[in-house]
Amino acid sequence: MKDFLYQGMPSRVRFGRGTVSEVAAEVERLGCKRVLIVASVPEQAEQIRSLVGSACVGVFAGAVMHTPVEVTETALAHVHRLGADGVVALGGGSAIGLSKAIALHTDLPQLVIPTTYAGSEMTPILGQSERGVKTTQRSAKVLPETVIYDVDLTFSLPLTMSVSSGINAMAHAVEALYASDANPIIDTFAELGIAALFRSLPKLRDDLADPEVRVEALYGSWLSAICLASTSMGLHHKLCHTLGGALNLPHAETHAVVLPHALAYNASKIDKAMSVMKRAMGGGDPAGRIYDIAKNSGVPVGLRELGMKETDIDVVTSAVMAKPYPNPVPLDAQIIRRLIANAWGGTRPD
Ligand code: NAD
């Protein structure tokens, strides 16, 4: 075994069914007496308001995708006006992103309750958008102190959002396997995460509220989120980041379209990662199999279905080529353009 560096992330995680009932006790454990609840929609915030009880001093249900700085400023005004001493976020990556942005400015403790498979809850990473440009930063300040995974809260996530969000999660584990700072601990999480997601996502078509399937999907997402937190992501994430920031494409759906193509691009130089993925999936070509999960569940497989214009293929190619970064296969403008064109059209990678 080669020498390696493993960076663990200090967070407290509760995982199970009905675990959201522990929210008041966990708020108290953080030492908070005046928390602001943040969410993307009022109904989600209201779901936990009564559980948090008298420690809730307000609700802000205006979180949106890609964490625009204007929304953060409005939420921060609520934090200061209410004298909040902590944040409780319930929802997908958008609600958690807002919570992290508040923590970046205030260093307030966060308790987050994810309801999608995006994985932001486990990372010290914050992505923010300002005037069409998305930037990311790493800071220990934004890592949530406590995470409550409650499987029951994921039953309501619609099929296409569940599967695209699950492929978004899988992308964290896939890219961790060939990261420049990969290590054996993360490889183990990645393989287990991919296997759990690969088994569970196709079964959601039959029953969105099958507890065993939802447990496995959320567990796989958690393991994959640990991979995202501890390694550096490659081409796939940079492409999605550019598509999300510049064209405001939806996060999970963009990941679901791009992953098979980014994986096919890197396949020739990632033998070890490919064999781990094949083992986790029980054989076959990983890129094609991920594409099939999306297609069979009715998830869009082309960027054009997400609203991207054909003329943007060149815009995105130039943006990706403008900022070089480590990737198993060096970036070549012509091949990157073909990758984006294939992802735009929605062809199955071969
Ligand atoms: P999201 O949070 O915007 O949620 C998508 C939609 O699903 C929303 O309409 C939301 O209200 C709804 N929803 C969420 N949970 C639901 C449930 N259980 N039932 C029914 N509806 C539900 O989308 P997302 O994909 O979870 O998160 C995307 C955001 O997260 C992006 O801004 C992305 O940059 C960020 N993100 C950050 C990191 C990180 O480490 N910094 C990691 C992953 C994602």
Short mmCIF file of C-alpha atoms and ligand atoms in Angstrom, two decimals:
data_model
loop_
_atom_site.label_atom_id
_atom_site.label_comp_id
_atom_site.label_asym_id
_atom_site.label_seq_id
_atom_site.Cartn_x
_atom_site.Cartn_y
_atom_site.Cartn_z
CA MET A 1 0.00 0.00 0.00
CA LYS A 2 1.24 3.49 -0.87
CA ASP A 3 1.51 6.21 1.81
CA PHE A 4 -1.62 8.32 1.95
CA LEU A 5 -3.32 11.21 3.70
CA TYR A 6 -6.86 10.84 5.03
CA GLN A 7 -8.65 13.94 6.31
CA GLY A 8 -11.68 13.06 8.45
CA MET A 9 -14.45 15.61 8.96
CA PRO A 10 -15.68 16.22 12.52
CA SER A 11 -19.45 15.96 12.45
CA ARG A 12 -22.09 14.18 14.50
CA VAL A 13 -24.45 12.04 12.43
CA ARG A 14 -27.77 10.45 13.38
CA PHE A 15 -29.09 8.04 10.76
CA GLY A 16 -32.37 6.17 10.75
CA ARG A 17 -36.13 6.38 10.49
CA GLY A 18 -38.07 8.92 12.53
CA THR A 19 -34.78 10.45 13.71
CA VAL A 20 -36.08 13.99 13.10
CA SER A 21 -37.90 13.62 16.41
CA GLU A 22 -34.46 14.10 18.02
CA VAL A 23 -34.09 17.60 16.59
CA ALA A 24 -34.91 19.50 19.82
CA ALA A 25 -32.49 17.36 21.84
CA GLU A 26 -29.77 17.88 19.23
CA VAL A 27 -30.37 21.66 19.19
CA GLU A 28 -29.99 21.69 22.95
CA ARG A 29 -26.83 19.58 22.68
CA LEU A 30 -25.37 22.28 20.43
CA GLY A 31 -26.10 24.78 23.20
CA CYS A 32 -28.54 26.75 21.03
CA LYS A 33 -31.59 28.53 22.46
CA ARG A 34 -32.61 30.73 19.50
CA VAL A 35 -32.37 28.97 16.15
CA LEU A 36 -33.46 30.13 12.72
CA ILE A 37 -34.98 27.37 10.56
CA VAL A 38 -34.03 27.61 6.88
CA ALA A 39 -35.67 25.74 4.02
CA SER A 40 -36.55 26.09 0.34
CA VAL A 41 -40.31 25.88 0.84
CA PRO A 42 -42.48 26.93 3.82
CA GLU A 43 -44.11 23.47 4.09
CA GLN A 44 -40.71 21.87 4.77
CA ALA A 45 -39.85 24.48 7.41
CA GLU A 46 -43.21 23.98 9.09
CA GLN A 47 -42.55 20.22 9.20
CA ILE A 48 -39.99 20.77 11.94
CA ARG A 49 -41.02 24.05 13.53
CA SER A 50 -43.13 22.35 16.18
CA LEU A 51 -40.46 19.70 16.79
CA VAL A 52 -37.84 22.36 17.46
CA GLY A 53 -40.33 24.03 19.81
CA SER A 54 -39.52 27.12 21.85
CA ALA A 55 -35.90 27.19 20.62
CA CYS A 56 -37.17 28.30 17.17
CA VAL A 57 -37.17 32.10 16.85
CA GLY A 58 -37.96 32.30 13.14
CA VAL A 59 -38.21 30.66 9.75
CA PHE A 60 -36.63 31.66 6.45
CA ALA A 61 -37.98 29.57 3.58
CA GLY A 62 -36.32 31.39 0.67
CA ALA A 63 -33.34 29.11 -0.08
CA VAL A 64 -32.74 28.57 -3.81
CA MET A 65 -30.28 26.63 -5.92
CA HIS A 66 -26.61 27.69 -6.26
CA THR A 67 -26.78 29.89 -3.10
CA PRO A 68 -27.06 33.39 -4.63
CA VAL A 69 -25.36 35.98 -2.43
CA GLU A 70 -28.46 38.24 -2.41
CA VAL A 71 -30.51 35.48 -0.74
CA THR A 72 -27.76 34.97 1.83
CA GLU A 73 -27.79 38.71 2.62
CA THR A 74 -31.55 38.63 3.21
CA ALA A 75 -31.25 35.57 5.45
CA LEU A 76 -28.38 37.18 7.38
CA ALA A 77 -30.62 40.19 8.07
CA HIS A 78 -33.11 37.76 9.68
CA VAL A 79 -30.33 36.15 11.73
CA HIS A 80 -29.23 39.52 13.12
CA ARG A 81 -32.76 40.90 13.66
CA LEU A 82 -33.81 37.76 15.56
CA GLY A 83 -30.56 37.38 17.49
CA ALA A 84 -30.30 33.76 16.33
CA ASP A 85 -27.61 31.62 17.95
CA GLY A 86 -27.84 28.68 15.56
CA VAL A 87 -29.30 27.45 12.27
CA VAL A 88 -31.44 24.40 11.56
CA ALA A 89 -31.72 23.59 7.85
CA LEU A 90 -34.23 21.14 6.40
CA GLY A 91 -34.23 20.32 2.70
CA GLY A 92 -31.92 19.57 -0.18
CA GLY A 93 -28.56 21.08 -1.04
CA SER A 94 -30.13 24.50 -1.55
CA ALA A 95 -31.38 24.82 2.05
CA ILE A 96 -28.12 23.38 3.38
CA GLY A 97 -26.10 25.72 1.14
CA LEU A 98 -27.88 28.72 2.65
CA SER A 99 -27.23 27.41 6.15
CA LYS A 100 -23.52 27.06 5.30
CA ALA A 101 -23.39 30.57 3.82
CA ILE A 102 -24.90 31.95 7.06
CA ALA A 103 -22.30 30.01 9.06
CA LEU A 104 -19.49 31.38 6.91
CA HIS A 105 -20.47 34.92 7.89
CA THR A 106 -21.46 34.29 11.51
CA ASP A 107 -19.75 31.04 12.61
CA LEU A 108 -23.10 29.95 14.09
CA PRO A 109 -23.51 26.20 14.73
CA GLN A 110 -25.62 24.27 12.21
CA LEU A 111 -27.90 21.30 12.49
CA VAL A 112 -28.92 20.08 9.05
CA ILE A 113 -31.56 17.59 7.95
CA PRO A 114 -31.04 16.54 4.32
CA THR A 115 -34.07 15.50 2.29
CA THR A 116 -32.28 14.79 -1.02
CA TYR A 117 -29.12 12.83 -1.87
CA ALA A 118 -26.96 15.87 -2.78
CA GLY A 119 -24.50 15.33 0.09
CA SER A 120 -23.63 18.92 0.98
CA GLU A 121 -24.29 18.18 4.67
CA MET A 122 -21.00 16.27 5.06
CA THR A 123 -18.69 18.76 3.36
CA PRO A 124 -16.73 21.87 4.34
CA ILE A 125 -17.46 23.19 0.83
CA LEU A 126 -19.67 26.15 -0.01
CA GLY A 127 -20.67 27.03 -3.57
CA GLN A 128 -22.16 30.49 -4.10
CA SER A 129 -23.33 32.34 -7.18
CA GLU A 130 -23.07 36.01 -7.97
CA ARG A 131 -24.03 37.55 -11.33
CA GLY A 132 -23.87 34.22 -13.20
CA VAL A 133 -20.53 33.12 -11.76
CA LYS A 134 -20.40 30.23 -9.31
CA THR A 135 -17.42 30.01 -6.99
CA THR A 136 -16.62 27.41 -4.34
CA GLN A 137 -14.55 27.60 -1.22
CA ARG A 138 -13.56 25.25 1.56
CA SER A 139 -13.79 26.36 5.17
CA ALA A 140 -14.14 24.45 8.42
CA LYS A 141 -16.68 27.14 9.42
CA VAL A 142 -19.26 25.83 6.94
CA LEU A 143 -19.13 22.14 7.91
CA PRO A 144 -22.41 21.41 9.76
CA GLU A 145 -21.83 20.32 13.37
CA THR A 146 -24.79 17.91 13.43
CA VAL A 147 -26.55 15.99 10.66
CA ILE A 148 -29.84 14.15 11.09
CA TYR A 149 -30.60 11.71 8.29
CA ASP A 150 -34.24 10.71 8.53
CA VAL A 151 -35.14 8.22 5.82
CA ASP A 152 -38.87 8.94 6.23
CA LEU A 153 -38.35 12.52 4.99
CA THR A 154 -37.13 11.20 1.63
CA PHE A 155 -40.30 9.27 0.74
CA SER A 156 -41.87 12.41 -0.74
CA LEU A 157 -38.96 13.10 -3.11
CA PRO A 158 -40.41 12.50 -6.62
CA LEU A 159 -38.99 9.70 -8.79
CA THR A 160 -36.97 11.74 -11.29
CA MET A 161 -35.56 14.02 -8.57
CA SER A 162 -34.70 10.96 -6.43
CA VAL A 163 -32.84 9.23 -9.25
CA SER A 164 -31.04 12.31 -10.54
CA SER A 165 -30.08 13.27 -6.99
CA GLY A 166 -28.91 9.68 -6.39
CA ILE A 167 -26.71 9.85 -9.50
CA ASN A 168 -25.42 13.20 -8.20
CA ALA A 169 -24.42 11.30 -5.04
CA MET A 170 -22.85 8.49 -7.05
CA ALA A 171 -20.71 11.08 -8.89
CA HIS A 172 -19.01 11.97 -5.59
CA ALA A 173 -17.95 8.37 -5.03
CA VAL A 174 -16.99 7.82 -8.69
CA GLU A 175 -14.70 10.85 -8.85
CA ALA A 176 -13.18 10.06 -5.43
CA LEU A 177 -11.95 6.72 -6.83
CA TYR A 178 -9.66 8.48 -9.33
CA ALA A 179 -8.95 11.66 -7.34
CA SER A 180 -5.33 12.81 -7.09
CA ASP A 181 -5.72 12.56 -3.29
CA ALA A 182 -7.60 9.21 -3.29
CA ASN A 183 -6.87 6.89 -0.35
CA PRO A 184 -7.90 3.39 0.76
CA ILE A 185 -10.41 4.60 3.38
CA ILE A 186 -12.28 6.71 0.87
CA ASP A 187 -12.06 3.93 -1.75
CA THR A 188 -13.92 1.70 0.70
CA PHE A 189 -16.65 4.28 1.30
CA ALA A 190 -16.87 4.90 -2.45
CA GLU A 191 -17.35 1.25 -3.34
CA LEU A 192 -20.01 0.75 -0.65
CA GLY A 193 -21.72 4.00 -1.66
CA ILE A 194 -21.83 3.14 -5.37
CA ALA A 195 -23.10 -0.38 -4.62
CA ALA A 196 -25.87 0.89 -2.32
CA LEU A 197 -27.01 3.53 -4.81
CA PHE A 198 -26.75 1.18 -7.76
CA ARG A 199 -28.95 -1.39 -6.01
CA SER A 200 -31.54 1.04 -4.71
CA LEU A 201 -32.11 3.70 -7.39
CA PRO A 202 -33.68 1.41 -10.05
CA LYS A 203 -36.08 0.01 -7.41
CA LEU A 204 -37.58 3.43 -6.70
CA ARG A 205 -39.65 3.09 -9.88
CA ASP A 206 -41.68 0.34 -8.19
CA ASP A 207 -42.30 2.07 -4.88
CA LEU A 208 -41.07 5.50 -3.80
CA ALA A 209 -41.89 4.78 -0.17
CA ASP A 210 -40.25 1.36 0.21
CA PRO A 211 -38.36 1.88 3.48
CA GLU A 212 -35.60 -0.63 2.70
CA VAL A 213 -34.88 0.94 -0.69
CA ARG A 214 -34.93 4.47 0.74
CA VAL A 215 -32.62 3.44 3.61
CA GLU A 216 -30.11 2.05 1.13
CA ALA A 217 -30.30 5.11 -1.13
CA LEU A 218 -29.78 7.55 1.74
CA TYR A 219 -27.01 5.43 3.25
CA GLY A 220 -25.24 5.28 -0.14
CA SER A 221 -25.58 9.06 -0.46
CA TRP A 222 -24.07 9.61 2.96
CA LEU A 223 -21.06 7.39 2.18
CA SER A 224 -20.62 9.17 -1.15
CA ALA A 225 -20.85 12.58 0.54
CA ILE A 226 -17.94 11.60 2.80
CA CYS A 227 -15.97 10.93 -0.41
CA LEU A 228 -16.81 14.40 -1.72
CA ALA A 229 -15.70 16.00 1.55
CA SER A 230 -12.32 14.29 1.67
CA THR A 231 -11.01 14.25 -1.91
CA SER A 232 -10.64 16.59 -4.88
CA MET A 233 -13.17 16.18 -7.66
CA GLY A 234 -12.24 16.06 -11.38
CA LEU A 235 -13.70 16.76 -14.81
CA HIS A 236 -17.26 15.73 -14.01
CA HIS A 237 -17.67 18.16 -11.13
CA LYS A 238 -15.91 21.01 -12.94
CA LEU A 239 -18.20 20.57 -15.94
CA CYS A 240 -21.35 20.52 -13.81
CA HIS A 241 -20.12 23.51 -11.86
CA THR A 242 -19.64 25.49 -15.08
CA LEU A 243 -23.04 24.41 -16.44
CA GLY A 244 -24.77 25.29 -13.17
CA GLY A 245 -23.03 28.63 -12.61
CA ALA A 246 -23.00 30.00 -16.17
CA LEU A 247 -26.31 28.60 -17.47
CA ASN A 248 -28.19 28.13 -14.19
CA LEU A 249 -28.98 24.50 -15.09
CA PRO A 250 -30.54 22.41 -12.29
CA HIS A 251 -27.89 20.76 -10.10
CA ALA A 252 -28.94 17.12 -9.72
CA GLU A 253 -30.30 16.77 -13.26
CA THR A 254 -27.08 18.19 -14.73
CA HIS A 255 -24.99 15.70 -12.74
CA ALA A 256 -27.21 12.85 -13.94
CA VAL A 257 -26.70 13.83 -17.59
CA VAL A 258 -22.96 14.50 -17.41
CA LEU A 259 -21.67 11.62 -15.25
CA PRO A 260 -21.81 8.83 -17.89
CA HIS A 261 -20.01 11.08 -20.41
CA ALA A 262 -17.32 12.31 -17.99
CA LEU A 263 -16.72 8.72 -16.91
CA ALA A 264 -16.40 7.55 -20.53
CA TYR A 265 -13.89 10.40 -21.12
CA ASN A 266 -11.68 9.20 -18.26
CA ALA A 267 -12.24 5.44 -18.67
CA SER A 268 -9.00 4.64 -20.50
CA LYS A 269 -6.81 5.97 -17.66
CA ILE A 270 -8.68 4.76 -14.55
CA ASP A 271 -8.37 0.97 -14.63
CA LYS A 272 -8.42 0.51 -10.86
CA ALA A 273 -11.44 2.80 -10.37
CA MET A 274 -13.27 1.04 -13.22
CA SER A 275 -12.74 -2.37 -11.64
CA VAL A 276 -14.03 -1.09 -8.27
CA MET A 277 -17.12 0.34 -10.00
CA LYS A 278 -17.72 -2.87 -11.94
CA ARG A 279 -17.48 -4.86 -8.71
CA ALA A 280 -19.93 -2.46 -7.02
CA MET A 281 -22.36 -2.71 -9.97
CA GLY A 282 -22.00 -6.44 -10.55
CA GLY A 283 -20.30 -6.02 -13.94
CA GLY A 284 -20.97 -4.23 -17.22
CA ASP A 285 -19.75 -0.84 -18.39
CA PRO A 286 -20.24 1.66 -15.52
CA ALA A 287 -20.88 4.68 -17.80
CA GLY A 288 -23.57 2.88 -19.80
CA ARG A 289 -25.16 1.37 -16.71
CA ILE A 290 -25.48 4.76 -15.00
CA TYR A 291 -27.00 6.19 -18.21
CA ASP A 292 -29.53 3.34 -18.25
CA ILE A 293 -30.61 3.96 -14.63
CA ALA A 294 -31.41 7.56 -15.57
CA LYS A 295 -33.14 6.74 -18.85
CA ASN A 296 -35.24 3.90 -17.39
CA SER A 297 -36.53 6.19 -14.63
CA GLY A 298 -37.54 9.01 -16.98
CA VAL A 299 -34.67 11.28 -15.89
CA PRO A 300 -33.54 13.64 -18.68
CA VAL A 301 -30.40 12.28 -20.38
CA GLY A 302 -29.60 15.32 -22.54
CA LEU A 303 -28.61 18.85 -21.49
CA ARG A 304 -30.95 20.19 -24.16
CA GLU A 305 -33.85 18.74 -22.18
CA LEU A 306 -32.67 20.93 -19.27
CA GLY A 307 -32.91 24.08 -21.40
CA MET A 308 -29.31 24.43 -22.63
CA LYS A 309 -29.01 25.97 -26.10
CA GLU A 310 -26.85 24.26 -28.73
CA THR A 311 -24.82 27.47 -29.14
CA ASP A 312 -23.77 27.15 -25.49
CA ILE A 313 -21.72 24.02 -26.28
CA ASP A 314 -18.84 26.25 -27.40
CA VAL A 315 -19.32 28.67 -24.49
CA VAL A 316 -19.05 25.83 -21.97
CA THR A 317 -16.10 24.23 -23.79
CA SER A 318 -14.15 27.51 -23.60
CA ALA A 319 -15.04 27.99 -19.92
CA VAL A 320 -13.90 24.46 -19.04
CA MET A 321 -10.65 24.81 -21.00
CA ALA A 322 -9.91 28.23 -19.46
CA LYS A 323 -9.20 26.79 -16.03
CA PRO A 324 -6.99 23.67 -16.15
CA TYR A 325 -7.10 21.24 -13.20
CA PRO A 326 -5.99 17.70 -12.41
CA ASN A 327 -7.92 14.99 -14.28
CA PRO A 328 -6.83 11.44 -15.21
CA VAL A 329 -7.08 12.21 -18.95
CA PRO A 330 -5.65 15.66 -19.75
CA LEU A 331 -8.20 18.09 -21.14
CA ASP A 332 -8.33 18.37 -24.90
CA ALA A 333 -10.61 21.07 -26.33
CA GLN A 334 -11.85 18.99 -29.26
CA ILE A 335 -12.67 15.93 -27.17
CA ILE A 336 -14.23 18.05 -24.41
CA ARG A 337 -16.40 19.72 -27.05
CA ARG A 338 -17.51 16.29 -28.30
CA LEU A 339 -18.26 15.19 -24.72
CA ILE A 340 -20.44 18.28 -24.12
CA ALA A 341 -22.15 17.86 -27.52
CA ASN A 342 -22.94 14.21 -26.69
CA ALA A 343 -24.23 15.20 -23.26
CA TRP A 344 -26.31 17.94 -24.87
CA GLY A 345 -27.86 15.51 -27.35
CA GLY A 346 -28.30 12.73 -24.78
CA THR A 347 -26.56 9.89 -26.62
CA ARG A 348 -25.60 6.78 -24.65
CA PRO A 349 -21.82 6.66 -24.15
CA ASP A 350 -20.27 3.55 -25.68
P1 NAD B 1 -32.62 21.41 -3.96
O1 NAD B 1 -32.20 21.52 -2.58
O2 NAD B 1 -32.78 22.70 -4.72
O3 NAD B 1 -33.96 20.56 -4.04
C1 NAD B 1 -34.56 20.33 -5.31
C2 NAD B 1 -36.09 20.40 -5.18
O4 NAD B 1 -36.54 19.29 -4.44
C3 NAD B 1 -36.58 21.64 -4.46
O5 NAD B 1 -37.73 22.10 -5.11
C4 NAD B 1 -36.92 21.12 -3.07
O6 NAD B 1 -37.91 21.88 -2.43
C5 NAD B 1 -37.40 19.73 -3.39
N1 NAD B 1 -37.26 18.76 -2.31
C6 NAD B 1 -36.18 18.54 -1.54
N2 NAD B 1 -36.39 17.51 -0.72
C7 NAD B 1 -37.64 17.06 -0.97
C8 NAD B 1 -38.41 15.98 -0.45
N3 NAD B 1 -37.93 15.13 0.45
N4 NAD B 1 -39.65 15.80 -0.95
C9 NAD B 1 -40.13 16.59 -1.92
N5 NAD B 1 -39.44 17.62 -2.46
C10 NAD B 1 -38.20 17.84 -1.99
O7 NAD B 1 -31.61 20.52 -4.86
P2 NAD B 1 -30.37 19.59 -4.47
O8 NAD B 1 -30.02 18.91 -5.72
O9 NAD B 1 -30.64 18.80 -3.26
O10 NAD B 1 -29.23 20.63 -4.08
C11 NAD B 1 -28.62 21.44 -5.06
C12 NAD B 1 -27.81 22.53 -4.41
O11 NAD B 1 -26.90 21.96 -3.47
C13 NAD B 1 -26.95 23.30 -5.41
O12 NAD B 1 -26.95 24.66 -5.08
C14 NAD B 1 -25.58 22.68 -5.22
O13 NAD B 1 -24.53 23.55 -5.58
C15 NAD B 1 -25.58 22.38 -3.74
N6 NAD B 1 -24.64 21.30 -3.35
C16 NAD B 1 -23.55 21.65 -2.60
C17 NAD B 1 -22.65 20.68 -2.20
C18 NAD B 1 -21.48 21.06 -1.35
O14 NAD B 1 -20.77 20.22 -0.83
N7 NAD B 1 -21.22 22.35 -1.17
C19 NAD B 1 -22.85 19.34 -2.54
C20 NAD B 1 -23.98 19.01 -3.29
C21 NAD B 1 -24.87 20.00 -3.70
#
